[in-house]
PDB file of C-alpha atoms in Angstrom:
ATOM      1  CA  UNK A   1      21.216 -17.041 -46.047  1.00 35.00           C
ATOM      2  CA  UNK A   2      21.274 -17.428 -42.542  1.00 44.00           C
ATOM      3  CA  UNK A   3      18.820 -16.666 -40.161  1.00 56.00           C
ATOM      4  CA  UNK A   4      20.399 -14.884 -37.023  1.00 80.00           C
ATOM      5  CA  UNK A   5      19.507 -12.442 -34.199  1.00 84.00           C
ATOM      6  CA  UNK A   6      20.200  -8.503 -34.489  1.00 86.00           C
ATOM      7  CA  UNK A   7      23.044  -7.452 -31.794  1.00 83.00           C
ATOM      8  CA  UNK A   8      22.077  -5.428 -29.561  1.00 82.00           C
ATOM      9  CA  UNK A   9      23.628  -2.364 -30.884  1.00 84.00           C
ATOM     10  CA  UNK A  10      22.453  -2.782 -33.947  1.00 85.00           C
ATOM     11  CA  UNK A  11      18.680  -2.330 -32.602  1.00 88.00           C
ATOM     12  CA  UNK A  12      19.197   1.665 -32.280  1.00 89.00           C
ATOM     13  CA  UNK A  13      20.284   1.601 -36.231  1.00 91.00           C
ATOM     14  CA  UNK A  14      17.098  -0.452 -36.959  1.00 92.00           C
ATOM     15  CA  UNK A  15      14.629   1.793 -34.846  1.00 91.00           C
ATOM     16  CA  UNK A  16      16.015   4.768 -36.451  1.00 92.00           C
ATOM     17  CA  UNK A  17      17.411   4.604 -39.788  1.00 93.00           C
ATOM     18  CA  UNK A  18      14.019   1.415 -40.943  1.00 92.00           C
ATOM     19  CA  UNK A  19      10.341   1.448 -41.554  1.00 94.00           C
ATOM     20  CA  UNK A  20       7.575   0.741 -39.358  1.00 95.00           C
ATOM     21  CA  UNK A  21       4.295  -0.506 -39.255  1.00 97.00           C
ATOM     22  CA  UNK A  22       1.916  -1.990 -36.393  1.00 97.00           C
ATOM     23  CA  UNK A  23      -1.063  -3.458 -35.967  1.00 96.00           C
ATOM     24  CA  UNK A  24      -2.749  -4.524 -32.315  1.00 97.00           C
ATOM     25  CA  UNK A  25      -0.414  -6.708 -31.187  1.00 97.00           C
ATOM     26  CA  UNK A  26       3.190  -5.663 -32.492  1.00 98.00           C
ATOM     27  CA  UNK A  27       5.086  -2.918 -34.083  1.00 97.00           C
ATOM     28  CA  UNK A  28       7.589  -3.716 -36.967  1.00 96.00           C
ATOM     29  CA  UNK A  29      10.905  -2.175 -37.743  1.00 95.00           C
ATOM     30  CA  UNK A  30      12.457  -3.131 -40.811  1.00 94.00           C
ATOM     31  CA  UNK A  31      15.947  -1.994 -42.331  1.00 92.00           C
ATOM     32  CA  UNK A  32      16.879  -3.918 -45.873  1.00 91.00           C
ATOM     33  CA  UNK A  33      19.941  -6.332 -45.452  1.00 86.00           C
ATOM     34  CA  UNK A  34      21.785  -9.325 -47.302  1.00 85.00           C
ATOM     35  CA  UNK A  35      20.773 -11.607 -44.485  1.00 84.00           C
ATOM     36  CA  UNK A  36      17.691 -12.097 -42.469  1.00 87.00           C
ATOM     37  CA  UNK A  37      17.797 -11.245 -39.243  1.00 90.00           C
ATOM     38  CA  UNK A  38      15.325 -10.650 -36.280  1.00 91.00           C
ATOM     39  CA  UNK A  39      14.557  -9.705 -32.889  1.00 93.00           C
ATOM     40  CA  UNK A  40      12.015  -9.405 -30.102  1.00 95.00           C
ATOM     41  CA  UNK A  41      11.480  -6.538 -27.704  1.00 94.00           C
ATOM     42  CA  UNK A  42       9.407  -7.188 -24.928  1.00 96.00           C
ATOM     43  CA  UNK A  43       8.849  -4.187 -22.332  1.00 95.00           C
ATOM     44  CA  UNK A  44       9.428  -5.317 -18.703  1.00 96.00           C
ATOM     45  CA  UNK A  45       6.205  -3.013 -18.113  1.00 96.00           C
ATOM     46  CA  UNK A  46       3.772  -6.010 -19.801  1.00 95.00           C
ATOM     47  CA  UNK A  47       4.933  -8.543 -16.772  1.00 94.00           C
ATOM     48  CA  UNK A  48       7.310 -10.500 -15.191  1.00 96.00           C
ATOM     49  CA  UNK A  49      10.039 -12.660 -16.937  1.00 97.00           C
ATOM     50  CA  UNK A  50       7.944 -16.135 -18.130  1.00 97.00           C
ATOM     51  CA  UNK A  51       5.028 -13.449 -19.198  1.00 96.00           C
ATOM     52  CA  UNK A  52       7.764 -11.586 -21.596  1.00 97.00           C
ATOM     53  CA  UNK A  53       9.289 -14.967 -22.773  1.00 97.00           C
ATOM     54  CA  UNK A  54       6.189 -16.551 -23.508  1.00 97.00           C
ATOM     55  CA  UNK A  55       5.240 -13.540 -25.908  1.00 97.00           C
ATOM     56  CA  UNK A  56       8.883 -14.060 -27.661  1.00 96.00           C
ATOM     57  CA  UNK A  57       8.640 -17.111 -28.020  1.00 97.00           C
ATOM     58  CA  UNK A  58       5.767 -16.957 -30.140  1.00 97.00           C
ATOM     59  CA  UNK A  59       6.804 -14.461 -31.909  1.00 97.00           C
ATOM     60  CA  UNK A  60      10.289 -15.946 -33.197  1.00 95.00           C
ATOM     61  CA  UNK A  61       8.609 -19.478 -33.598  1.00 95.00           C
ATOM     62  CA  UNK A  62       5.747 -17.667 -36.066  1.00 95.00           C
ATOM     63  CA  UNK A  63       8.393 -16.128 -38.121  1.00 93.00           C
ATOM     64  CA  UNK A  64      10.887 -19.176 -38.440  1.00 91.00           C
ATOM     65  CA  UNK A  65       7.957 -20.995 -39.328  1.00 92.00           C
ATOM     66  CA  UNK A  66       6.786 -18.661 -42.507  1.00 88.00           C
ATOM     67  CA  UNK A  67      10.628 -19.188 -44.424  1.00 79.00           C
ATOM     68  CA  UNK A  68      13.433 -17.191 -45.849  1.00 73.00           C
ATOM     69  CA  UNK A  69      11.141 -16.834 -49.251  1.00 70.00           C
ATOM     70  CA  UNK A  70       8.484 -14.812 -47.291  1.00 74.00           C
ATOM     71  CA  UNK A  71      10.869 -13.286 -45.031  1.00 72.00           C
ATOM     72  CA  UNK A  72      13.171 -11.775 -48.114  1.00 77.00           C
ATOM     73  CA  UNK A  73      16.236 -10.325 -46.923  1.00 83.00           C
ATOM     74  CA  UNK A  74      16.330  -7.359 -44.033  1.00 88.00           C
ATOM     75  CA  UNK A  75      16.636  -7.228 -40.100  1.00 91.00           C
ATOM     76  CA  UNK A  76      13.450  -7.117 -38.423  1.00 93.00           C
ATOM     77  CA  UNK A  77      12.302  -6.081 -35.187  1.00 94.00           C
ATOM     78  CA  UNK A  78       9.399  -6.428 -33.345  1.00 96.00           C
ATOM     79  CA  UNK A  79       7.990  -4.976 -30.322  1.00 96.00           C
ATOM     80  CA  UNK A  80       5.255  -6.641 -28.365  1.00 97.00           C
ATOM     81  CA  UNK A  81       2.662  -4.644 -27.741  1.00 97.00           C
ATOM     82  CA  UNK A  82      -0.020  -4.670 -24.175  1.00 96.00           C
ATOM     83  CA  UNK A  83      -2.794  -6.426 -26.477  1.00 96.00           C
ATOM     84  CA  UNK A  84       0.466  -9.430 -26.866  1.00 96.00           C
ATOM     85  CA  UNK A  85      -0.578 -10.708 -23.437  1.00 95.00           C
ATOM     86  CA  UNK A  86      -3.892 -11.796 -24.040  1.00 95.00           C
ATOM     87  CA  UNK A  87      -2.868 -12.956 -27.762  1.00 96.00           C
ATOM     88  CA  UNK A  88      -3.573 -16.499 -28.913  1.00 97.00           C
ATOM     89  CA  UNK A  89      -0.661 -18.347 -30.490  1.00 97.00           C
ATOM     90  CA  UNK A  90      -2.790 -18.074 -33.776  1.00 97.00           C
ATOM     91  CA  UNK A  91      -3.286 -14.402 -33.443  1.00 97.00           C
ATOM     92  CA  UNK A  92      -0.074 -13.499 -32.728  1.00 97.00           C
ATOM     93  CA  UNK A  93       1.424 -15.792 -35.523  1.00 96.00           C
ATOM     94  CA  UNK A  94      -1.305 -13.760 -38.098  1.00 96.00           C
ATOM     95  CA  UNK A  95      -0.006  -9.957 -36.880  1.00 96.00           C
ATOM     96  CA  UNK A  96       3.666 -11.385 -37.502  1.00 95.00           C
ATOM     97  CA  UNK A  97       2.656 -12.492 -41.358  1.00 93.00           C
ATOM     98  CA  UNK A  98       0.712  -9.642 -41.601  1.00 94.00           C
ATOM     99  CA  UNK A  99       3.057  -7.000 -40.892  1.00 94.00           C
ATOM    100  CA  UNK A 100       5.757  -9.145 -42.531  1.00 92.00           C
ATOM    101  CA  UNK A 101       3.911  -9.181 -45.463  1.00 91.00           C
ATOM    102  CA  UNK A 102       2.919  -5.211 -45.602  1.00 91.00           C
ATOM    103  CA  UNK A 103       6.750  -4.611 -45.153  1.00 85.00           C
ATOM    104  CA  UNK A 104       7.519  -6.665 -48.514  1.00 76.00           C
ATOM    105  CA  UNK A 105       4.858  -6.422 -50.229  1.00 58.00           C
TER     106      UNK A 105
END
């Protein structure tokens, strides 16, 4: 199973045709899939460039660190949310699992 990114037209297919759910610091799309993939969508409204990189940074490092058997199979996309900013790496690494988690439950 490989762990890639989603293309970049494939986020419009995500948005509309998978499920969401948020919590404070990120929203979740999810569409089922053979592979895992992910991405991170950071507004250029939350701040400049190393403000938006930090933020997906975290983000990608939290969910390569909880594993394909957590992750199950599906393309997942997150969107960083104004709260992100002030985020901890532990807090934003918690949202991550815990909207993973509600999305295969």
């Amino acid at each position: 199973m490989s762990r890639g990114r989603i293309p970049a037209p494939h986020y419009r297919r995500v948005f509309k045709e998978g499920r969401s759910v948020a919590n404070r610091y990120l929203v979740l799309y999810f569409l089922p899939d053979d592979a895992v993939k992910m991405g991170v969508s950071v507004s250029a409204r939350l701040g400049k460039a190393t403000v938006r990189n930090k933020i997906r940074r975290r983000v990608k490092e939290a969910f390569r660190l909880m594993g394909p058997s957590a992750t199950g199979g599906g393309q997942f996309a997150f969107i960083a949310r104004k709260k992100a900013l002030d985020a901890t790496y532990k807090e934003i690494e918690g949202a991550v699992r815990d909207l993973v988690k509600r999305m295969n439950p």
